PDB file of C-alpha atoms and ligand atoms in Angstrom:
ATOM      1  CA  MET V   1     127.343  -1.299 112.238  1.00  0.00           C
ATOM      2  CA  ILE V   2     124.049  -1.801 113.893  1.00  0.00           C
ATOM      3  CA  THR V   3     123.862  -3.090 117.366  1.00  0.00           C
ATOM      4  CA  ASN V   4     120.954  -3.632 119.525  1.00  0.00           C
ATOM      5  CA  GLN V   5     123.079  -3.031 122.681  1.00  0.00           C
ATOM      6  CA  ARG V   6     121.013  -2.037 125.534  1.00  0.00           C
ATOM      7  CA  ARG V   7     122.422   0.841 127.725  1.00  0.00           C
ATOM      8  CA  ASN V   8     119.918   0.802 130.464  1.00  0.00           C
ATOM      9  CA  PHE V   9     122.145   0.214 133.250  1.00  0.00           C
ATOM     10  CA  ILE V  10     121.755   2.106 136.485  1.00  0.00           C
ATOM     11  CA  HIS V  11     123.891   4.911 137.305  1.00  0.00           C
ATOM     12  CA  ILE V  12     123.833   5.630 141.087  1.00  0.00           C
ATOM     13  CA  ASN V  13     126.402   8.167 140.980  1.00  0.00           C
ATOM     14  CA  GLU V  14     124.839  10.588 138.471  1.00  0.00           C
ATOM     15  CA  GLY V  15     124.764  14.314 137.498  1.00  0.00           C
ATOM     16  CA  PHE V  16     121.459  16.168 138.297  1.00  0.00           C
ATOM     17  CA  GLU V  17     119.886  19.499 137.921  1.00  0.00           C
ATOM     18  CA  CYS V  18     119.204  20.785 141.381  1.00  0.00           C
ATOM     19  CA  ALA V  19     115.506  21.322 141.847  1.00  0.00           C
ATOM     20  CA  LYS V  20     115.954  24.059 144.183  1.00  0.00           C
ATOM     21  CA  CYS V  21     118.421  26.465 142.759  1.00  0.00           C
ATOM     22  CA  GLY V  22     118.828  24.969 139.142  1.00  0.00           C
ATOM     23  CA  THR V  23     122.765  24.296 139.528  1.00  0.00           C
ATOM     24  CA  LYS V  24     123.921  21.619 137.190  1.00  0.00           C
ATOM     25  CA  VAL V  25     125.395  19.274 139.316  1.00  0.00           C
ATOM     26  CA  ALA V  26     128.427  17.067 137.992  1.00  0.00           C
ATOM     27  CA  PRO V  27     128.877  13.685 139.655  1.00  0.00           C
ATOM     28  CA  LEU V  28     131.527  13.192 142.271  1.00  0.00           C
ATOM     29  CA  LYS V  29     134.496  11.061 141.557  1.00  0.00           C
ATOM     30  CA  LYS V  30     135.046   9.682 144.950  1.00  0.00           C
ATOM     31  CA  SER V  31     131.456   9.249 146.445  1.00  0.00           C
ATOM     32  CA  CYS V  32     127.965   9.406 145.602  1.00  0.00           C
ATOM     33  CA  ARG V  33     126.503  12.657 145.199  1.00  0.00           C
ATOM     34  CA  ASN V  34     123.329  13.183 146.783  1.00  0.00           C
ATOM     35  CA  HIS V  35     122.846  16.934 147.434  1.00  0.00           C
ATOM     36  CA  CYS V  36     123.617  20.078 145.746  1.00  0.00           C
ATOM     37  CA  PRO V  37     126.939  21.611 146.645  1.00  0.00           C
ATOM     38  CA  THR V  38     125.391  25.195 146.190  1.00  0.00           C
ATOM     39  CA  CYS V  39     122.297  25.262 148.250  1.00  0.00           C
ATOM     40  CA  LEU V  40     122.861  21.762 149.850  1.00  0.00           C
ATOM     41  CA  TYR V  41     119.235  20.688 149.333  1.00  0.00           C
ATOM     42  CA  SER V  42     118.602  16.943 148.476  1.00  0.00           C
ATOM     43  CA  MET V  43     115.785  14.937 147.021  1.00  0.00           C
ATOM     44  CA  HIS V  44     113.946  12.448 148.669  1.00  0.00           C
ATOM     45  CA  VAL V  45     114.590   9.384 146.204  1.00  0.00           C
ATOM     46  CA  ASP V  46     115.694   6.737 148.746  1.00  0.00           C
ATOM     47  CA  GLU V  47     113.443   4.844 150.992  1.00  0.00           C
ATOM     48  CA  THR V  48     115.336   2.721 153.306  1.00  0.00           C
ATOM     49  CA  ILE V  49     118.839   2.273 152.178  1.00  0.00           C
ATOM     50  CA  PRO V  50     120.899   5.351 150.675  1.00  0.00           C
ATOM     51  CA  GLY V  51     120.926   4.553 146.984  1.00  0.00           C
ATOM     52  CA  ASP V  52     118.028   2.251 146.756  1.00  0.00           C
ATOM     53  CA  ARG V  53     115.805   4.888 144.868  1.00  0.00           C
ATOM     54  CA  ALA V  54     112.859   3.106 146.084  1.00  0.00           C
ATOM     55  CA  SER V  55     110.860   6.309 147.385  1.00  0.00           C
ATOM     56  CA  ASN V  56     108.110   7.717 145.349  1.00  0.00           C
ATOM     57  CA  CYS V  57     108.175  10.958 147.246  1.00  0.00           C
ATOM     58  CA  HIS V  58     110.627  12.803 145.213  1.00  0.00           C
ATOM     59  CA  SER V  59     110.326  16.085 147.130  1.00  0.00           C
ATOM     60  CA  LEU V  60     112.978  18.524 148.205  1.00  0.00           C
ATOM     61  CA  MET V  61     114.956  17.663 151.363  1.00  0.00           C
ATOM     62  CA  ALA V  62     116.219  20.567 153.124  1.00  0.00           C
ATOM     63  CA  PRO V  63     119.387  20.911 155.101  1.00  0.00           C
ATOM     64  CA  ALA V  64     118.129  20.924 158.787  1.00  0.00           C
ATOM     65  CA  GLY V  65     121.299  20.367 160.689  1.00  0.00           C
ATOM     66  CA  LEU V  66     124.785  19.079 161.065  1.00  0.00           C
ATOM     67  CA  GLU V  67     126.002  15.995 163.117  1.00  0.00           C
ATOM     68  CA  TYR V  68     129.624  14.834 163.483  1.00  0.00           C
ATOM     69  CA  LYS V  69     130.334  11.305 163.538  1.00  0.00           C
ATOM     70  CA  GLY V  70     133.917  10.395 164.310  1.00  0.00           C
ATOM     71  CA  SER V  71     134.596   7.848 161.536  1.00  0.00           C
ATOM     72  CA  LYS V  72     132.646   9.601 158.839  1.00  0.00           C
ATOM     73  CA  GLY V  73     133.358  13.241 159.680  1.00  0.00           C
ATOM     74  CA  TYR V  74     130.416  15.753 159.237  1.00  0.00           C
ATOM     75  CA  GLN V  75     127.026  14.801 157.942  1.00  0.00           C
ATOM     76  CA  ILE V  76     124.371  16.825 156.903  1.00  0.00           C
ATOM     77  CA  VAL V  77     120.748  15.992 158.178  1.00  0.00           C
ATOM     78  CA  HIS V  78     118.361  16.534 155.439  1.00  0.00           C
ATOM     79  CA  LYS V  79     114.732  16.717 156.213  1.00  0.00           C
ATOM     80  CA  CYS V  80     112.005  16.249 153.485  1.00  0.00           C
ATOM     81  CA  ILE V  81     109.743  19.108 153.156  1.00  0.00           C
ATOM     82  CA  LYS V  82     106.878  17.125 152.200  1.00  0.00           C
ATOM     83  CA  CYS V  83     106.947  13.872 154.505  1.00  0.00           C
ATOM     84  CA  GLY V  84     109.427  15.019 156.904  1.00  0.00           C
ATOM     85  CA  LYS V  85     111.608  11.952 156.726  1.00  0.00           C
ATOM     86  CA  LYS V  86     115.166  12.682 157.931  1.00  0.00           C
ATOM     87  CA  GLN V  87     118.386  11.306 156.243  1.00  0.00           C
ATOM     88  CA  LEU V  88     122.163  11.756 156.826  1.00  0.00           C
ATOM     89  CA  ASN V  89     124.344  12.727 153.915  1.00  0.00           C
ATOM     90  CA  LYS V  90     128.052  13.037 154.156  1.00  0.00           C
ATOM     91  CA  VAL V  91     129.343  16.566 153.209  1.00  0.00           C
ATOM     92  CA  ALA V  92     131.082  16.595 149.894  1.00  0.00           C
ATOM     93  CA  ASP V  93     134.424  18.121 149.405  1.00  0.00           C
ATOM     94  CA  ASP V  94     132.816  20.870 147.091  1.00  0.00           C
ATOM     95  CA  ASP V  95     130.017  21.785 149.245  1.00  0.00           C
ATOM     96  CA  ASP V  96     129.858  25.773 149.808  1.00  0.00           C
ATOM     97  CA  PRO V  97     131.234  26.223 153.309  1.00  0.00           C
ATOM     98  CA  LYS V  98     129.266  29.296 153.624  1.00  0.00           C
ATOM     99  CA  GLU V  99     126.022  27.202 153.230  1.00  0.00           C
ATOM    100  CA  ILE V 100     127.504  24.574 155.539  1.00  0.00           C
ATOM    101  CA  SER V 101     128.240  27.323 158.278  1.00  0.00           C
ATOM    102  CA  LYS V 102     124.748  28.506 157.894  1.00  0.00           C
ATOM    103  CA  ILE V 103     123.085  25.176 158.946  1.00  0.00           C
ATOM    104  CA  ASN V 104     125.809  24.783 161.624  1.00  0.00           C
ATOM    105  CA  LEU V 105     124.556  27.924 163.350  1.00  0.00           C
ATOM    106  CA  LYS V 106     121.039  26.719 163.667  1.00  0.00           C
TER     107      LYS V 106
HETATM  108 ZN1   ZN Y   1     120.967  23.754 144.747  1.00  0.00          ZN
HETATM  109 ZN1   ZN Y   2     109.581  12.682 151.391  1.00  0.00          ZN
END
């Protein structure tokens, strides 16, 4: 059977290979995966709204700090190493606690 069905819908919650440490990161079931659980680096892909993928910077974002927000819990402050943009990302369940405590001490 031949179909011309297009499969180009957008996966927001997608797996990726970490550009920093090479870890193959699987998608999260519960929430959007936007950083590597091994080294906690993220990528600058969103411009204004998380998930908009509107940025053309595409540089690594380094974990620069931790903030605690009552309703959301701990958030990692990611800072783009190229343009300096800061973004908050929720800590994921499988983030390496040793890496989390490293940025906590900064
Ligand atoms: Zn990584
Ligand atoms: Zn950037």
